[in-house]
C-alpha positions as a LaTeX table, in Angstrom:
\begin{tabular}{lrrr}
\hline
Residue & $x$ (\AA) & $y$ (\AA) & $z$ (\AA) \\
\hline
Met1 & 14.00 & 18.81 & 23.27 \\
Val2 & 10.60 & 19.59 & 24.76 \\
Arg3 & 9.83 & 21.17 & 28.11 \\
Ala4 & 6.66 & 21.60 & 30.16 \\
Val5 & 4.73 & 24.85 & 29.90 \\
Ala6 & 1.61 & 23.53 & 31.60 \\
Ser7 & 0.62 & 20.46 & 33.56 \\
Thr8 & $-0.31$ & 18.45 & 30.47 \\
Arg9 & 1.16 & 20.16 & 27.41 \\
Arg10 & 4.65 & 20.96 & 26.16 \\
Lys11 & 6.20 & 23.04 & 23.44 \\
Ile12 & 9.39 & 22.78 & 21.45 \\
Glu13 & 12.33 & 24.56 & 23.09 \\
Pro14 & 13.72 & 27.50 & 21.07 \\
Glu15 & 17.21 & 26.05 & 20.74 \\
Ser16 & 15.84 & 22.89 & 19.13 \\
Glu17 & 13.06 & 24.49 & 17.15 \\
Ser18 & 14.99 & 24.21 & 13.89 \\
Leu19 & 14.87 & 20.43 & 14.24 \\
Val20 & 11.09 & 20.32 & 13.91 \\
Thr21 & 10.10 & 23.24 & 11.70 \\
Trp22 & 9.39 & 23.33 & 7.99 \\
Ala23 & 8.17 & 25.53 & 5.17 \\
Asp24 & 4.48 & 26.34 & 4.85 \\
Asp25 & 4.18 & 24.36 & 1.61 \\
Thr26 & 5.46 & 21.11 & 3.18 \\
Glu27 & 3.40 & 18.05 & 2.19 \\
Leu28 & 5.38 & 15.20 & 3.76 \\
Val29 & 7.45 & 14.83 & 6.92 \\
Gly30 & 8.58 & 12.00 & 9.17 \\
Leu31 & 9.14 & 12.41 & 12.92 \\
Val32 & 10.71 & 10.19 & 15.56 \\
Phe33 & 9.70 & 10.46 & 19.21 \\
Asp34 & 12.12 & 9.51 & 21.98 \\
Leu35 & 10.03 & 8.00 & 24.78 \\
Glu36 & 10.98 & 6.94 & 28.30 \\
Pro37 & 8.72 & 4.79 & 30.51 \\
Thr38 & 7.98 & 6.45 & 33.84 \\
Thr39 & 8.23 & 3.00 & 35.46 \\
Ser40 & 8.95 & $-0.53$ & 34.29 \\
Ser41 & 5.65 & $-1.92$ & 33.06 \\
Ser42 & 4.06 & $-4.66$ & 31.00 \\
Leu43 & 2.87 & $-4.10$ & 27.46 \\
Tyr44 & 0.42 & $-6.34$ & 25.61 \\
Ser45 & 1.58 & $-7.63$ & 22.23 \\
Gln46 & $-1.08$ & $-5.70$ & 20.26 \\
Tyr47 & $-0.01$ & $-2.35$ & 21.72 \\
Thr48 & 0.24 & $-0.69$ & 18.28 \\
Ile49 & $-3.57$ & $-0.50$ & 18.38 \\
Gly50 & $-3.12$ & 1.66 & 21.49 \\
Leu51 & $-0.56$ & 3.86 & 19.74 \\
His52 & $-2.95$ & 4.28 & 16.80 \\
Ala53 & $-5.83$ & 5.19 & 19.13 \\
Trp54 & $-3.70$ & 7.64 & 21.15 \\
Phe55 & $-2.54$ & 9.43 & 18.01 \\
Leu56 & $-6.09$ & 9.77 & 16.64 \\
Asp57 & $-7.26$ & 11.09 & 20.01 \\
Gln58 & $-4.53$ & 13.73 & 19.84 \\
Val59 & $-5.79$ & 14.69 & 16.38 \\
Arg60 & $-9.36$ & 14.81 & 17.70 \\
Gln61 & $-8.41$ & 17.33 & 20.39 \\
Phe62 & $-7.11$ & 19.74 & 17.73 \\
Asn63 & $-9.20$ & 18.87 & 14.67 \\
Pro64 & $-12.22$ & 16.55 & 15.20 \\
Asp65 & $-13.10$ & 16.51 & 11.48 \\
Leu66 & $-9.60$ & 15.38 & 10.53 \\
Ser67 & $-9.67$ & 12.72 & 13.25 \\
Ala68 & $-12.97$ & 11.35 & 11.92 \\
Tyr69 & $-11.55$ & 11.26 & 8.38 \\
Leu70 & $-8.38$ & 9.48 & 9.50 \\
His71 & $-10.43$ & 6.99 & 11.46 \\
Asp72 & $-13.24$ & 6.29 & 8.99 \\
Gly73 & $-12.05$ & 7.49 & 5.58 \\
Glu74 & $-12.14$ & 4.86 & 2.86 \\
Ser75 & $-9.24$ & 6.29 & 0.83 \\
Glu76 & $-5.54$ & 5.79 & 1.52 \\
Lys77 & $-4.58$ & 7.04 & 4.98 \\
Pro78 & $-2.40$ & 10.20 & 4.93 \\
Phe79 & $-0.31$ & 9.05 & 7.91 \\
Asn80 & 1.37 & 5.99 & 9.33 \\
Ile81 & 3.04 & 5.00 & 12.59 \\
Ser82 & 5.64 & 2.48 & 13.69 \\
Ala83 & 5.79 & 0.10 & 16.61 \\
Leu84 & 8.22 & 0.95 & 19.41 \\
Ser85 & 11.88 & 0.15 & 18.85 \\
Gly86 & 14.25 & $-0.31$ & 21.77 \\
Gln87 & 14.87 & $-2.79$ & 24.56 \\
Leu88 & 11.60 & $-4.74$ & 24.71 \\
Leu89 & 11.88 & $-7.86$ & 26.86 \\
Ala90 & 9.59 & $-10.88$ & 27.00 \\
Ser91 & 7.68 & $-11.31$ & 30.27 \\
Gly92 & 5.47 & $-14.37$ & 30.02 \\
Arg93 & 2.98 & $-13.61$ & 27.26 \\
Gln94 & 3.57 & $-9.87$ & 27.41 \\
Leu95 & 6.38 & $-7.44$ & 26.66 \\
Gln96 & 8.28 & $-5.54$ & 29.33 \\
Leu97 & 9.16 & $-1.85$ & 29.06 \\
Gln98 & 12.22 & $-0.90$ & 31.08 \\
Ala99 & 12.34 & 2.31 & 33.11 \\
Lys100 & 15.14 & 4.72 & 32.13 \\
Gln101 & 15.40 & 3.14 & 28.68 \\
Ile102 & 14.68 & 5.19 & 25.56 \\
Tyr103 & 12.24 & 3.83 & 22.99 \\
His104 & 11.68 & 5.29 & 19.53 \\
Trp105 & 8.35 & 5.80 & 17.77 \\
His106 & 7.92 & 7.07 & 14.20 \\
Val107 & 4.99 & 9.14 & 12.92 \\
Asn108 & 4.85 & 10.07 & 9.22 \\
Ala109 & 2.51 & 12.59 & 7.57 \\
Leu110 & 1.62 & 12.33 & 3.87 \\
Ser111 & $-0.68$ & 15.30 & 3.25 \\
Pro112 & $-0.59$ & 19.06 & 3.89 \\
Thr113 & $-3.56$ & 18.79 & 6.26 \\
Val114 & $-1.83$ & 16.25 & 8.50 \\
Val115 & 1.46 & 18.15 & 8.30 \\
Gln116 & $-0.34$ & 21.31 & 9.45 \\
Phe117 & $-1.94$ & 19.44 & 12.34 \\
Ile118 & 1.45 & 18.06 & 13.42 \\
Arg119 & 2.99 & 21.55 & 13.44 \\
Gln120 & 0.19 & 22.76 & 15.73 \\
Trp121 & 0.43 & 19.62 & 17.86 \\
Leu122 & 4.19 & 19.90 & 18.39 \\
Ala123 & 3.70 & 23.35 & 19.87 \\
Gln124 & 1.48 & 21.83 & 22.59 \\
Leu125 & 2.68 & 18.27 & 23.04 \\
Pro126 & 1.43 & 16.36 & 26.06 \\
Glu127 & 4.08 & 15.38 & 28.57 \\
Ile128 & 2.99 & 11.73 & 28.52 \\
Leu129 & 2.07 & 9.30 & 25.79 \\
Asp130 & $-0.53$ & 7.32 & 27.71 \\
Leu131 & $-0.35$ & 3.76 & 26.40 \\
Arg132 & $-2.96$ & 2.23 & 28.73 \\
Asp133 & $-1.05$ & 1.10 & 31.83 \\
Ala134 & 2.37 & 1.93 & 30.32 \\
Pro135 & 2.83 & 5.74 & 30.43 \\
Leu136 & 5.74 & 7.01 & 28.34 \\
Gln137 & 7.35 & 10.41 & 28.87 \\
Ile138 & 7.99 & 12.31 & 25.62 \\
Lys139 & 11.65 & 13.29 & 25.92 \\
Gln140 & 12.45 & 14.58 & 22.45 \\
Val141 & 11.02 & 14.89 & 18.95 \\
Thr142 & 13.26 & 15.09 & 15.89 \\
Ile143 & 12.86 & 14.80 & 12.14 \\
Ala144 & 13.50 & 11.34 & 10.73 \\
His145 & 12.47 & 12.02 & 7.11 \\
Pro146 & 13.02 & 15.60 & 5.91 \\
Pro147 & 10.10 & 17.95 & 5.20 \\
Thr148 & 9.43 & 17.98 & 1.47 \\
Thr149 & 6.81 & 18.11 & $-1.28$ \\
Tyr150 & 5.72 & 15.58 & $-3.88$ \\
Ala151 & 6.93 & 17.87 & $-6.65$ \\
His152 & 10.38 & 18.02 & $-5.05$ \\
Leu153 & 10.52 & 14.22 & $-4.83$ \\
Leu154 & 9.65 & 14.04 & $-8.51$ \\
His155 & 12.14 & 16.64 & $-9.71$ \\
Leu156 & 15.03 & 15.78 & $-7.40$ \\
Ala157 & 17.92 & 15.14 & $-9.74$ \\
Thr158 & 19.28 & 11.61 & $-10.19$ \\
Glu159 & 22.77 & 12.03 & $-11.58$ \\
Lys160 & 22.90 & 8.56 & $-13.08$ \\
Pro161 & 20.79 & 5.41 & $-12.84$ \\
Ser162 & 21.59 & 3.46 & $-9.71$ \\
Asn163 & 20.22 & 0.53 & $-7.76$ \\
Val164 & 17.70 & 1.19 & $-5.00$ \\
Asn165 & 17.81 & $-0.63$ & $-1.68$ \\
Phe166 & 14.55 & $-1.15$ & 0.19 \\
Ser167 & 14.60 & $-2.41$ & 3.77 \\
Phe168 & 11.33 & $-3.56$ & 5.32 \\
Val169 & 12.02 & $-3.01$ & 9.00 \\
Ser170 & 8.62 & $-4.09$ & 10.26 \\
Pro171 & 6.44 & $-6.93$ & 8.93 \\
Thr172 & 5.13 & $-6.04$ & 5.48 \\
Ser173 & 2.36 & $-7.60$ & 3.39 \\
Phe174 & 0.15 & $-7.00$ & 0.37 \\
Arg175 & $-3.34$ & $-8.16$ & $-0.54$ \\
Arg176 & $-3.57$ & $-10.20$ & $-3.74$ \\
Lys177 & $-6.65$ & $-12.07$ & $-4.95$ \\
Gly178 & $-8.19$ & $-12.02$ & $-1.50$ \\
His179 & $-5.10$ & $-13.39$ & 0.28 \\
His180 & $-1.96$ & $-12.05$ & 1.91 \\
Phe181 & 1.04 & $-11.91$ & $-0.42$ \\
Pro182 & 4.31 & $-11.80$ & 1.56 \\
Leu183 & 6.79 & $-10.99$ & $-1.22$ \\
Pro184 & 8.16 & $-7.60$ & $-2.41$ \\
Val185 & 7.43 & $-8.16$ & $-6.09$ \\
Pro186 & 8.21 & $-4.83$ & $-7.82$ \\
Val187 & 4.69 & $-4.38$ & $-9.21$ \\
Asn188 & 3.24 & $-4.75$ & $-5.72$ \\
Leu189 & 5.81 & $-2.39$ & $-4.23$ \\
Phe190 & 5.28 & 0.39 & $-6.73$ \\
His191 & 1.52 & $-0.08$ & $-6.88$ \\
Ser192 & 1.55 & 0.51 & $-3.13$ \\
Tyr193 & 3.55 & 3.74 & $-3.48$ \\
Leu194 & 1.63 & 4.93 & $-6.55$ \\
Arg195 & $-1.72$ & 4.65 & $-4.76$ \\
Arg196 & $-0.51$ & 7.09 & $-2.09$ \\
Trp197 & 1.08 & 9.31 & $-4.72$ \\
Asn198 & $-2.15$ & 9.57 & $-6.71$ \\
Asp199 & $-4.22$ & 10.23 & $-3.58$ \\
Phe200 & $-2.10$ & 12.99 & $-2.06$ \\
Ser201 & 0.39 & 14.48 & $-4.55$ \\
Gly202 & $-1.93$ & 16.44 & $-6.84$ \\
Ile203 & 0.23 & 15.07 & $-9.68$ \\
Pro204 & $-1.80$ & 12.01 & $-10.79$ \\
Ile205 & $-0.12$ & 9.30 & $-12.84$ \\
Glu206 & $-1.97$ & 6.81 & $-15.04$ \\
Gln207 & $-1.54$ & 3.55 & $-13.20$ \\
Glu208 & $-1.71$ & 0.74 & $-15.77$ \\
Pro209 & 1.05 & 1.78 & $-18.23$ \\
Phe210 & 3.44 & 2.65 & $-15.41$ \\
Leu211 & 2.93 & $-0.68$ & $-13.61$ \\
Asp212 & 3.32 & $-2.56$ & $-16.93$ \\
Trp213 & 6.66 & $-0.74$ & $-17.34$ \\
Ile214 & 7.64 & $-1.69$ & $-13.77$ \\
Asp215 & 6.79 & $-5.33$ & $-14.47$ \\
Glu216 & 8.91 & $-5.37$ & $-17.62$ \\
Gly217 & 11.83 & $-3.23$ & $-16.54$ \\
Val218 & 12.64 & $-3.62$ & $-12.82$ \\
Ile219 & 15.35 & $-6.16$ & $-11.99$ \\
Ile220 & 15.87 & $-7.62$ & $-8.50$ \\
Tyr221 & 19.60 & $-8.04$ & $-7.92$ \\
Gln222 & 19.68 & $-9.23$ & $-4.33$ \\
His223 & 17.36 & $-9.94$ & $-1.41$ \\
Arg224 & 17.35 & $-11.24$ & 2.13 \\
Leu225 & 13.82 & $-11.90$ & 3.33 \\
Glu226 & 12.08 & $-13.71$ & 6.17 \\
Ser227 & 8.36 & $-14.41$ & 6.39 \\
Met228 & 6.27 & $-14.48$ & 9.54 \\
Lys229 & 2.67 & $-14.70$ & 10.70 \\
Val230 & 1.72 & $-11.66$ & 12.77 \\
Ala231 & $-1.36$ & $-10.21$ & 14.40 \\
Ala232 & $-1.85$ & $-6.80$ & 12.83 \\
Gly233 & $-4.45$ & $-4.10$ & 13.16 \\
Lys234 & $-7.65$ & $-4.83$ & 14.99 \\
Trp235 & $-8.70$ & $-8.08$ & 13.33 \\
Gly236 & $-7.09$ & $-11.29$ & 12.22 \\
Ser237 & $-3.52$ & $-12.07$ & 11.31 \\
Val238 & $-1.24$ & $-11.22$ & 8.40 \\
Thr239 & 1.45 & $-13.24$ & 6.65 \\
Gly240 & 4.22 & $-10.70$ & 6.18 \\
Phe241 & 7.94 & $-10.39$ & 5.59 \\
Thr242 & 10.91 & $-8.40$ & 6.82 \\
Gly243 & 14.32 & $-7.97$ & 5.24 \\
Ala244 & 15.90 & $-6.09$ & 2.38 \\
Met245 & 16.15 & $-6.12$ & $-1.39$ \\
Ser246 & 18.16 & $-4.31$ & $-4.05$ \\
Cys247 & 16.66 & $-3.53$ & $-7.45$ \\
Gly248 & 17.34 & $-1.41$ & $-10.53$ \\
Leu249 & 16.18 & $-0.72$ & $-14.06$ \\
Ser250 & 17.01 & $-2.53$ & $-17.29$ \\
Lys251 & 18.54 & $-0.61$ & $-20.20$ \\
Ala252 & 15.26 & $-0.87$ & $-22.08$ \\
Ala253 & 13.35 & 0.62 & $-19.13$ \\
Leu254 & 15.78 & 3.54 & $-18.86$ \\
Ala255 & 14.75 & 4.63 & $-22.36$ \\
Asn256 & 11.49 & 5.89 & $-20.83$ \\
Ser257 & 12.76 & 8.98 & $-19.01$ \\
Glu258 & 9.35 & 10.00 & $-17.60$ \\
Phe259 & 8.74 & 6.65 & $-15.92$ \\
Thr260 & 12.37 & 6.45 & $-14.79$ \\
Gln261 & 11.92 & 9.80 & $-13.05$ \\
Leu262 & 8.75 & 8.51 & $-11.38$ \\
Phe263 & 10.48 & 5.26 & $-10.35$ \\
Tyr264 & 13.06 & 7.18 & $-8.30$ \\
Ala265 & 10.41 & 9.59 & $-6.94$ \\
Leu266 & 8.30 & 6.72 & $-5.63$ \\
Ala267 & 11.37 & 5.08 & $-4.13$ \\
Arg268 & 12.03 & 8.34 & $-2.24$ \\
Leu269 & 8.39 & 8.33 & $-1.11$ \\
Ala270 & 8.67 & 4.83 & 0.43 \\
Pro271 & 10.13 & 5.86 & 3.84 \\
Tyr272 & 7.32 & 8.38 & 4.29 \\
Cys273 & 4.35 & 6.26 & 3.22 \\
Gly274 & 5.51 & 2.76 & 4.16 \\
Thr275 & 4.82 & $-0.35$ & 2.09 \\
Gly276 & 1.73 & $-2.51$ & 1.72 \\
His277 & $-1.28$ & $-2.43$ & 4.02 \\
Lys278 & $-1.99$ & $-1.78$ & 7.73 \\
Thr279 & 0.76 & 0.86 & 7.86 \\
Thr280 & $-1.28$ & 2.87 & 10.39 \\
Phe281 & $-0.81$ & $-0.04$ & 12.81 \\
Gly282 & 2.97 & $-0.32$ & 12.43 \\
Leu283 & 3.32 & $-2.64$ & 9.45 \\
Gly284 & 5.37 & $-1.84$ & 6.35 \\
Gln285 & 7.91 & 0.59 & 7.82 \\
Thr286 & 10.47 & 1.04 & 5.03 \\
Arg287 & 13.98 & 2.51 & 4.71 \\
Leu288 & 16.03 & 3.35 & 1.61 \\
Asp289 & 19.12 & 1.47 & 2.72 \\
Trp290 & 20.19 & $-2.06$ & 3.57 \\
Val291 & 19.43 & $-2.23$ & 7.30 \\
Glu292 & 18.45 & $-4.81$ & 9.88 \\
Pro293 & 14.78 & $-5.13$ & 10.87 \\
Glu294 & 13.67 & $-3.14$ & 13.91 \\
Val295 & 11.45 & $-5.94$ & 15.21 \\
Ser296 & 13.08 & $-7.26$ & 18.39 \\
Leu297 & 13.19 & $-11.00$ & 19.02 \\
Pro298 & 10.72 & $-10.94$ & 21.96 \\
Thr299 & 8.28 & $-8.84$ & 19.93 \\
Gln300 & 8.66 & $-11.15$ & 16.94 \\
Val301 & 8.11 & $-14.29$ & 19.03 \\
Leu302 & 4.97 & $-12.93$ & 20.68 \\
Thr303 & 3.46 & $-11.47$ & 17.51 \\
Asn304 & 4.21 & $-14.71$ & 15.65 \\
Leu305 & 2.57 & $-16.71$ & 18.44 \\
Leu306 & $-0.52$ & $-14.51$ & 18.48 \\
Gly307 & $-0.73$ & $-14.36$ & 14.67 \\
Glu308 & $-0.46$ & $-18.13$ & 14.30 \\
Cys309 & $-3.07$ & $-18.67$ & 17.03 \\
Ile310 & $-5.53$ & $-16.29$ & 15.35 \\
Asp311 & $-4.95$ & $-17.94$ & 11.98 \\
Glu312 & $-5.53$ & $-21.47$ & 13.33 \\
Leu313 & $-8.63$ & $-20.49$ & 15.28 \\
Thr314 & $-10.09$ & $-18.59$ & 12.31 \\
Ala315 & $-9.73$ & $-21.66$ & 10.08 \\
Leu316 & $-11.26$ & $-23.90$ & 12.76 \\
Phe317 & $-14.26$ & $-21.64$ & 13.45 \\
Ala318 & $-14.88$ & $-21.02$ & 9.73 \\
Ala319 & $-14.90$ & $-24.76$ & 8.97 \\
Gln320 & $-17.15$ & $-25.44$ & 11.94 \\
Arg321 & $-19.71$ & $-22.80$ & 10.93 \\
Lys322 & $-19.77$ & $-24.03$ & 7.34 \\
Arg323 & $-20.61$ & $-27.53$ & 8.60 \\
Thr324 & $-23.52$ & $-26.16$ & 10.62 \\
Gly325 & $-24.75$ & $-23.79$ & 7.91 \\
Gly326 & $-23.75$ & $-20.61$ & 9.70 \\
Asp327 & $-23.88$ & $-17.34$ & 7.79 \\
Arg328 & $-21.32$ & $-14.50$ & 7.74 \\
Thr329 & $-18.78$ & $-17.26$ & 8.28 \\
Asp330 & $-15.48$ & $-15.52$ & 7.66 \\
Lys331 & $-16.27$ & $-12.32$ & 9.57 \\
Ile332 & $-17.56$ & $-14.11$ & 12.67 \\
Ala333 & $-14.75$ & $-16.67$ & 12.58 \\
Ser334 & $-12.13$ & $-13.90$ & 12.43 \\
Thr335 & $-13.82$ & $-11.95$ & 15.23 \\
Trp336 & $-14.07$ & $-14.94$ & 17.56 \\
Ala337 & $-10.50$ & $-16.00$ & 16.77 \\
Thr338 & $-9.04$ & $-12.54$ & 17.40 \\
Ile339 & $-10.84$ & $-12.09$ & 20.72 \\
Leu340 & $-10.15$ & $-15.60$ & 22.03 \\
Ala341 & $-6.48$ & $-15.60$ & 21.00 \\
Arg342 & $-5.85$ & $-12.24$ & 22.67 \\
Arg343 & $-7.69$ & $-13.37$ & 25.81 \\
Glu344 & $-5.59$ & $-16.54$ & 25.95 \\
Met345 & $-2.47$ & $-14.37$ & 25.66 \\
Gly346 & $-3.46$ & $-12.78$ & 28.96 \\
Glu347 & $-5.09$ & $-9.56$ & 27.75 \\
Ser348 & $-8.08$ & $-8.28$ & 29.70 \\
Leu349 & $-11.54$ & $-8.19$ & 28.19 \\
Gln350 & $-11.61$ & $-4.46$ & 28.91 \\
Val351 & $-8.49$ & $-3.81$ & 26.80 \\
Ile352 & $-9.77$ & $-6.02$ & 23.98 \\
Ser353 & $-13.16$ & $-4.27$ & 23.92 \\
Gln354 & $-11.49$ & $-0.84$ & 23.85 \\
Asp355 & $-9.08$ & $-1.83$ & 21.07 \\
Leu356 & $-11.79$ & $-3.39$ & 18.93 \\
Glu357 & $-14.32$ & $-0.63$ & 19.76 \\
Met358 & $-16.87$ & $-3.23$ & 20.82 \\
Pro359 & $-19.11$ & $-3.27$ & 23.92 \\
Tyr360 & $-17.54$ & $-5.12$ & 26.84 \\
Ala361 & $-20.60$ & $-7.40$ & 27.13 \\
Thr362 & $-20.30$ & $-8.36$ & 23.45 \\
Val363 & $-16.62$ & $-9.26$ & 23.80 \\
Lys364 & $-17.40$ & $-11.32$ & 26.91 \\
Thr365 & $-20.16$ & $-13.17$ & 25.06 \\
Tyr366 & $-17.91$ & $-13.85$ & 22.05 \\
Val367 & $-15.23$ & $-15.35$ & 24.31 \\
Lys368 & $-17.81$ & $-17.74$ & 25.77 \\
Leu369 & $-19.14$ & $-18.69$ & 22.33 \\
Ala370 & $-15.63$ & $-19.20$ & 20.96 \\
Arg371 & $-14.61$ & $-21.41$ & 23.88 \\
Arg372 & $-17.80$ & $-23.43$ & 23.52 \\
Ala373 & $-17.14$ & $-23.87$ & 19.80 \\
Leu374 & $-13.57$ & $-24.92$ & 20.53 \\
Lys375 & $-14.79$ & $-27.46$ & 23.10 \\
Asp376 & $-17.37$ & $-28.83$ & 20.64 \\
Asn377 & $-14.66$ & $-29.26$ & 18.04 \\
Val378 & $-12.49$ & $-31.23$ & 20.49 \\
Asn379 & $-15.45$ & $-33.48$ & 21.43 \\
Gln380 & $-16.19$ & $-34.17$ & 17.76 \\
Ser381 & $-12.60$ & $-35.07$ & 16.89 \\
\hline
\end{tabular}
């Protein structure tokens, strides 16, 4: 539990302190926040951008340099967050948060620096997670994924070879040859985990021979997958998947004990680091079990609707600009499509400009240009 010690900050209560403490050498930890809306309120479908921004602002208040790195760094991000899970209802083109209902939000840290920030932060938590016009009271923080180190994940004993279940509880996607690739092919999975491992573990592994071994030796025994088009991050849409799969190693693969050890270590890493891209905006949340997706039906319907709208508008604007000889085609088409689709979903220009970190006047101009282009397309057809 947490209790107020000042008007805006909280600290962990002594009787629950053991739930959220860890050794000084901890390199990874996963937390879950129990949140309660102060009143019933509407939530726009792209609210994970707001969660991302709120978290980075919290980091900024404690460690501005770390916040700048997390925001602008070109390497793998040493954290990820989930969307909210709980009773989210559809209300027109928005989601409805219910007062007196508890919602859960996951935050995972993948490096000692972020783990150290989180320890400091937990000692002075704000009372409210301010998600624009939907304030959420922080009721409790507990550990979802135990504090650990990369070396411990690597050397944790595996008594005998066993199958590994991966569940992708939020939409998950990879990038392949410039396109989204919505399938959990083992090479893509373990490439995703290995990139984070090599960035943050201090125990680098040569990538190519390990991924060749994965390609040859991992067997998929069972899967249950569903694809969807979702709006994700600040720009554009993503073709992703949710569901579960079970995989294991062939007898030939098991002959390589070093890579077998790494296979199980990276599987243990998956719940901490997530899978695929845009994990700092809620995509790719992963569990080592066969579980149902956390994406609620209203959330899925709205994100599908927005994602499909962005995708269709991007294709239309890109084709139109190519006909007229426009430059920077794909970037402008994606920008116009994202802004117009979100505006048509009922979001304010102010919220869109804040999310996309663009001047309000620029967003307003882009909406006008996009609508004019859409009208011209209709007149030409």
